Amino acid sequence: MLNLVLFGPPGAGKGTQAEFVKNKETLLHLSTGEILRREISNGTELGVEAKKWMDGGNLVPDEVVIGMIRNIIERNPDVKGFIFDGFPRTVAQAEALDIMLESMNIPISGVVSLEVGEQELTDRLLERGKVSGRVDDQDESIIANRIAVYTKNTMPLLDYYKNQEKHFGVNGTGSIEEIADRVAEAIQRIKNR
Ligand code: B4P
């Protein structure tokens, strides 16, 4: 079983690259951002709660996101593996994920980390904001908050996974296809271990 985490700051290309990986490796793609946006557009109770956090570029509380992921993992015991996109985003989420996967004997195989500078992240998100309709992509101060939240809450995960020897850094700048090739190479290294 191949379980991958696609890691990176907001706008690094996690969602974009996850599309290539899930098709190539036939993994179940779990994007917490997408799942939460679906809940918002369906007007569910969870969506109403999540919107309050997401529109300002803040993280949805750990217990909400962890419960959501747990449900999906438990409902899909027969998949070839998972690609986690945008999850985990805090050490508490990473610890919860390790516990869930270990109890099922399917640990994380590797973490592919997309590395992109802050100015390029901001430019990409503002560009997407012109067409996405996403409140969190349209305002430079909200984007700056997302990057600050990433630095404070999510970056510590780099050390968490480096300590587990599961971290694989990838240059996330260049064309989408070039980056897809680098991601594929990193996944090959993960498989060869
Ligand atoms: P996400 O949906 O994960 O948002 P994201 O970080 O913007 O997505 P991503 O990084 O996948 O976008 P991509 O680079 O592919 O989360 C949104 C919000 O949901 C969070 O702020 C938070 O509130 C909440 N949330 C989600 N998960 C959570 C969790 N686990 N815990 C708590 N809260 C959570 O794309 C960016 C743009 O760049 C696109 O327009 C793309 O076309 C472009 N792009 C991609 N690659 C490019 C390239 N090589 N060159 C130029 N442009 C490129």
Tab-separated table of C-alpha atoms and ligand atoms in Angstrom:
chain	number	residue	atom	x	y	z
A	1	MET	CA	0.000	0.000	0.000
A	2	LEU	CA	1.254	3.482	-0.907
A	3	ASN	CA	0.191	6.327	1.395
A	4	LEU	CA	1.491	9.732	0.414
A	5	VAL	CA	1.239	13.193	1.913
A	6	LEU	CA	1.480	16.091	-0.525
A	7	PHE	CA	2.788	18.937	1.565
A	8	GLY	CA	3.395	22.649	0.974
A	9	PRO	CA	2.298	26.204	1.652
A	10	PRO	CA	-0.979	27.602	0.259
A	11	GLY	CA	-0.715	27.850	-3.512
A	12	ALA	CA	2.299	25.525	-3.744
A	13	GLY	CA	0.481	23.281	-6.216
A	14	LYS	CA	-0.702	20.484	-3.934
A	15	GLY	CA	-4.137	20.189	-5.548
A	16	THR	CA	-2.647	20.614	-9.020
A	17	GLN	CA	-0.024	17.875	-8.540
A	18	ALA	CA	-2.375	15.544	-6.665
A	19	GLU	CA	-4.403	15.174	-9.885
A	20	PHE	CA	-1.355	13.700	-11.691
A	21	VAL	CA	-0.394	11.447	-8.798
A	22	LYS	CA	-3.829	9.985	-8.182
A	23	ASN	CA	-4.222	9.068	-11.862
A	24	LYS	CA	-0.742	7.553	-12.143
A	25	GLU	CA	-0.805	5.615	-8.884
A	26	THR	CA	-4.592	4.981	-8.583
A	27	LEU	CA	-4.720	6.334	-5.062
A	28	LEU	CA	-7.741	7.809	-3.309
A	29	HIS	CA	-7.252	11.587	-3.292
A	30	LEU	CA	-8.244	13.255	-0.027
A	31	SER	CA	-8.116	17.050	-0.189
A	32	THR	CA	-9.389	18.537	3.049
A	33	GLY	CA	-9.749	21.934	1.329
A	34	GLU	CA	-11.989	20.433	-1.377
A	35	ILE	CA	-14.033	18.411	1.095
A	36	LEU	CA	-14.604	21.502	3.250
A	37	ARG	CA	-15.558	23.646	0.227
A	38	ARG	CA	-18.092	20.949	-0.794
A	39	GLU	CA	-19.604	21.071	2.702
A	40	ILE	CA	-19.860	24.873	2.385
A	41	SER	CA	-21.581	24.728	-1.002
A	42	ASN	CA	-23.993	22.064	0.312
A	43	GLY	CA	-24.798	24.355	3.247
A	44	THR	CA	-24.196	21.625	5.856
A	45	GLU	CA	-23.677	22.386	9.537
A	46	LEU	CA	-19.989	21.496	9.146
A	47	GLY	CA	-19.759	23.803	6.121
A	48	VAL	CA	-21.280	26.752	7.971
A	49	GLU	CA	-18.751	26.256	10.785
A	50	ALA	CA	-15.798	25.770	8.396
A	51	LYS	CA	-16.604	28.890	6.347
A	52	LYS	CA	-16.068	31.106	9.395
A	53	TRP	CA	-12.435	29.971	9.558
A	54	MET	CA	-11.636	29.513	5.884
A	55	ASP	CA	-12.802	32.917	4.616
A	56	GLY	CA	-10.243	34.620	6.870
A	57	GLY	CA	-7.476	32.223	5.844
A	58	ASN	CA	-7.431	30.435	9.215
A	59	LEU	CA	-7.327	26.715	9.882
A	60	VAL	CA	-10.520	24.828	10.646
A	61	PRO	CA	-10.249	23.295	14.170
A	62	ASP	CA	-8.262	20.048	14.343
A	63	GLU	CA	-11.091	17.936	15.784
A	64	VAL	CA	-13.388	18.801	12.838
A	65	VAL	CA	-10.811	17.939	10.178
A	66	ILE	CA	-9.512	14.814	11.948
A	67	GLY	CA	-13.064	13.435	12.360
A	68	MET	CA	-13.766	14.059	8.686
A	69	ILE	CA	-10.628	12.214	7.548
A	70	ARG	CA	-11.232	9.330	9.963
A	71	ASN	CA	-14.707	8.763	8.466
A	72	ILE	CA	-13.358	8.626	4.936
A	73	ILE	CA	-10.469	6.274	5.778
A	74	GLU	CA	-12.801	3.900	7.629
A	75	ARG	CA	-15.272	3.880	4.721
A	76	ASN	CA	-12.545	2.927	2.201
A	77	PRO	CA	-10.744	-0.184	3.501
A	78	ASP	CA	-10.077	-1.619	0.018
A	79	VAL	CA	-8.182	1.226	-1.699
A	80	LYS	CA	-4.612	0.834	-3.029
A	81	GLY	CA	-3.556	3.797	-0.897
A	82	PHE	CA	-4.306	7.412	-0.117
A	83	ILE	CA	-2.900	10.717	-1.238
A	84	PHE	CA	-3.445	13.283	1.485
A	85	ASP	CA	-3.528	16.819	0.057
A	86	GLY	CA	-3.625	19.715	2.520
A	87	PHE	CA	-3.746	17.306	5.452
A	88	PRO	CA	-2.135	17.148	7.961
A	89	ARG	CA	-1.630	20.880	8.578
A	90	THR	CA	-0.761	20.783	12.305
A	91	VAL	CA	1.300	18.475	14.499
A	92	ALA	CA	-1.925	17.369	16.238
A	93	GLN	CA	-3.376	16.335	12.853
A	94	ALA	CA	-0.179	14.470	11.932
A	95	GLU	CA	-0.157	12.590	15.230
A	96	ALA	CA	-3.842	11.688	14.837
A	97	LEU	CA	-3.194	10.471	11.274
A	98	ASP	CA	-0.260	8.314	12.394
A	99	ILE	CA	-2.417	6.731	15.100
A	100	MET	CA	-5.283	6.054	12.653
A	101	LEU	CA	-3.034	4.534	10.003
A	102	GLU	CA	-0.909	2.510	12.438
A	103	SER	CA	-4.024	0.948	13.937
A	104	MET	CA	-4.886	-0.230	10.415
A	105	ASN	CA	-1.277	-1.214	9.686
A	106	ILE	CA	-0.956	1.171	6.744
A	107	PRO	CA	1.609	3.862	7.752
A	108	ILE	CA	2.542	6.938	5.698
A	109	SER	CA	5.054	5.861	3.018
A	110	GLY	CA	6.469	9.348	2.359
A	111	VAL	CA	5.828	13.079	2.328
A	112	VAL	CA	6.419	15.033	-0.888
A	113	SER	CA	7.009	18.659	0.020
A	114	LEU	CA	6.562	21.330	-2.686
A	115	GLU	CA	8.940	24.271	-2.162
A	116	VAL	CA	7.851	27.672	-3.529
A	117	GLY	CA	8.804	31.232	-2.466
A	118	GLU	CA	6.307	33.551	-0.793
A	119	GLN	CA	5.974	36.105	-3.631
A	120	GLU	CA	5.173	33.392	-6.161
A	121	LEU	CA	2.593	31.864	-3.795
A	122	THR	CA	0.869	35.231	-3.441
A	123	ASP	CA	0.907	35.831	-7.216
A	124	ARG	CA	-0.556	32.385	-7.953
A	125	LEU	CA	-3.335	32.719	-5.389
A	126	LEU	CA	-4.313	36.242	-6.519
A	127	GLU	CA	-4.387	34.955	-10.105
A	128	ARG	CA	-6.665	32.070	-9.113
A	129	GLY	CA	-8.793	34.520	-7.107
A	130	LYS	CA	-9.759	36.292	-10.343
A	131	VAL	CA	-11.700	33.216	-11.466
A	132	SER	CA	-12.170	30.887	-8.473
A	133	GLY	CA	-14.662	32.988	-6.538
A	134	ARG	CA	-12.748	31.942	-3.398
A	135	VAL	CA	-12.836	34.682	-0.769
A	136	ASP	CA	-9.490	33.482	0.614
A	137	ASP	CA	-7.759	33.951	-2.778
A	138	GLN	CA	-8.880	37.504	-3.473
A	139	ASP	CA	-7.361	39.648	-0.755
A	140	GLU	CA	-3.646	40.081	-0.228
A	141	SER	CA	-3.987	40.431	3.560
A	142	ILE	CA	-5.957	37.151	3.795
A	143	ILE	CA	-3.313	35.438	1.668
A	144	ALA	CA	-0.595	36.881	3.939
A	145	ASN	CA	-2.499	35.455	6.919
A	146	ARG	CA	-2.683	32.014	5.244
A	147	ILE	CA	1.082	32.076	4.716
A	148	ALA	CA	1.654	33.228	8.331
A	149	VAL	CA	-0.621	30.431	9.619
A	150	TYR	CA	1.331	27.970	7.469
A	151	THR	CA	4.650	29.218	8.887
A	152	LYS	CA	3.457	29.012	12.485
A	153	ASN	CA	1.293	25.874	12.505
A	154	THR	CA	2.197	23.768	9.481
A	155	MET	CA	5.948	24.260	8.943
A	156	PRO	CA	6.807	22.418	12.198
A	157	LEU	CA	5.546	19.299	10.400
A	158	LEU	CA	8.638	19.402	8.203
A	159	ASP	CA	10.740	18.439	11.233
A	160	TYR	CA	8.090	15.950	12.345
A	161	TYR	CA	8.448	14.054	9.055
A	162	LYS	CA	12.219	14.620	8.745
A	163	ASN	CA	12.588	12.920	12.140
A	164	GLN	CA	10.620	9.983	10.755
A	165	GLU	CA	12.880	10.033	7.628
A	166	LYS	CA	9.811	10.431	5.431
A	167	HIS	CA	10.409	13.919	4.029
A	168	PHE	CA	11.165	14.389	0.292
A	169	GLY	CA	11.620	18.017	-0.816
A	170	VAL	CA	10.762	18.983	-4.406
A	171	ASN	CA	11.350	22.303	-6.198
A	172	GLY	CA	7.781	23.536	-6.805
A	173	THR	CA	8.642	26.243	-9.346
A	174	GLY	CA	8.611	25.858	-13.124
A	175	SER	CA	5.949	24.425	-15.414
A	176	ILE	CA	3.256	22.158	-13.964
A	177	GLU	CA	4.605	19.277	-16.113
A	178	GLU	CA	8.216	19.799	-14.932
A	179	ILE	CA	7.046	19.718	-11.330
A	180	ALA	CA	4.926	16.616	-12.019
A	181	ASP	CA	8.096	14.867	-13.262
A	182	ARG	CA	9.977	15.855	-10.079
A	183	VAL	CA	7.092	14.639	-7.925
A	184	ALA	CA	7.050	11.333	-9.838
A	185	GLU	CA	10.813	10.935	-9.191
A	186	ALA	CA	10.315	11.577	-5.474
A	187	ILE	CA	7.533	8.964	-5.366
A	188	GLN	CA	9.819	6.489	-7.113
A	189	ARG	CA	12.447	7.099	-4.398
A	190	ILE	CA	9.776	6.524	-1.749
A	191	LYS	CA	8.776	3.238	-3.398
A	192	ASN	CA	12.408	2.075	-3.683
A	193	ARG	CA	13.101	2.439	0.028
B	1	B4P	P1	-6.615	24.175	0.430
B	1	B4P	O1	-7.731	23.845	-0.461
B	1	B4P	O2	-5.705	23.064	0.812
B	1	B4P	O3	-5.944	25.418	-0.289
B	1	B4P	P2	-4.616	25.744	-0.974
B	1	B4P	O4	-3.500	25.595	0.023
B	1	B4P	O5	-4.851	27.073	-1.600
B	1	B4P	O6	-4.557	24.713	-2.135
B	1	B4P	P3	-3.415	24.200	-3.037
B	1	B4P	O7	-2.050	24.473	-2.461
B	1	B4P	O8	-3.788	22.794	-3.264
B	1	B4P	O9	-3.648	25.027	-4.390
B	1	B4P	P4	-2.733	24.793	-5.623
B	1	B4P	O10	-1.375	25.113	-5.079
B	1	B4P	O11	-2.907	23.517	-6.322
B	1	B4P	O12	-7.102	24.853	1.805
B	1	B4P	C1	-7.950	25.976	1.826
B	1	B4P	C2	-8.383	26.286	3.247
B	1	B4P	O13	-9.122	25.166	3.792
B	1	B4P	C3	-7.275	26.529	4.289
B	1	B4P	O14	-6.805	27.867	4.282
B	1	B4P	C4	-8.015	26.163	5.597
B	1	B4P	O15	-8.851	27.214	6.016
B	1	B4P	C5	-8.885	24.988	5.195
B	1	B4P	N1	-8.241	23.681	5.426
B	1	B4P	C6	-7.890	22.794	4.448
B	1	B4P	N2	-7.293	21.722	4.983
B	1	B4P	C7	-7.255	21.938	6.332
B	1	B4P	C8	-6.728	21.199	7.428
B	1	B4P	N3	-6.119	20.020	7.253
B	1	B4P	N4	-6.849	21.718	8.675
B	1	B4P	C9	-7.460	22.889	8.876
B	1	B4P	N5	-7.975	23.648	7.877
B	1	B4P	C10	-7.869	23.185	6.617
B	1	B4P	O16	-3.111	25.933	-6.623
B	1	B4P	C11	-2.836	27.292	-6.416
B	1	B4P	C12	-2.852	28.025	-7.741
B	1	B4P	O17	-1.559	27.952	-8.314
B	1	B4P	C13	-3.810	27.452	-8.777
B	1	B4P	O18	-4.446	28.494	-9.454
B	1	B4P	C14	-2.893	26.684	-9.719
B	1	B4P	O19	-3.381	26.639	-11.044
B	1	B4P	C15	-1.631	27.506	-9.652
B	1	B4P	N6	-0.452	26.718	-9.907
B	1	B4P	C16	-0.188	25.464	-9.469
B	1	B4P	N7	1.017	25.051	-9.905
B	1	B4P	C17	1.543	26.106	-10.635
B	1	B4P	C18	2.763	26.312	-11.355
B	1	B4P	N8	3.701	25.375	-11.431
B	1	B4P	N9	2.963	27.498	-11.933
B	1	B4P	C19	2.022	28.473	-11.891
B	1	B4P	N10	0.837	28.330	-11.253
B	1	B4P	C20	0.602	27.153	-10.640
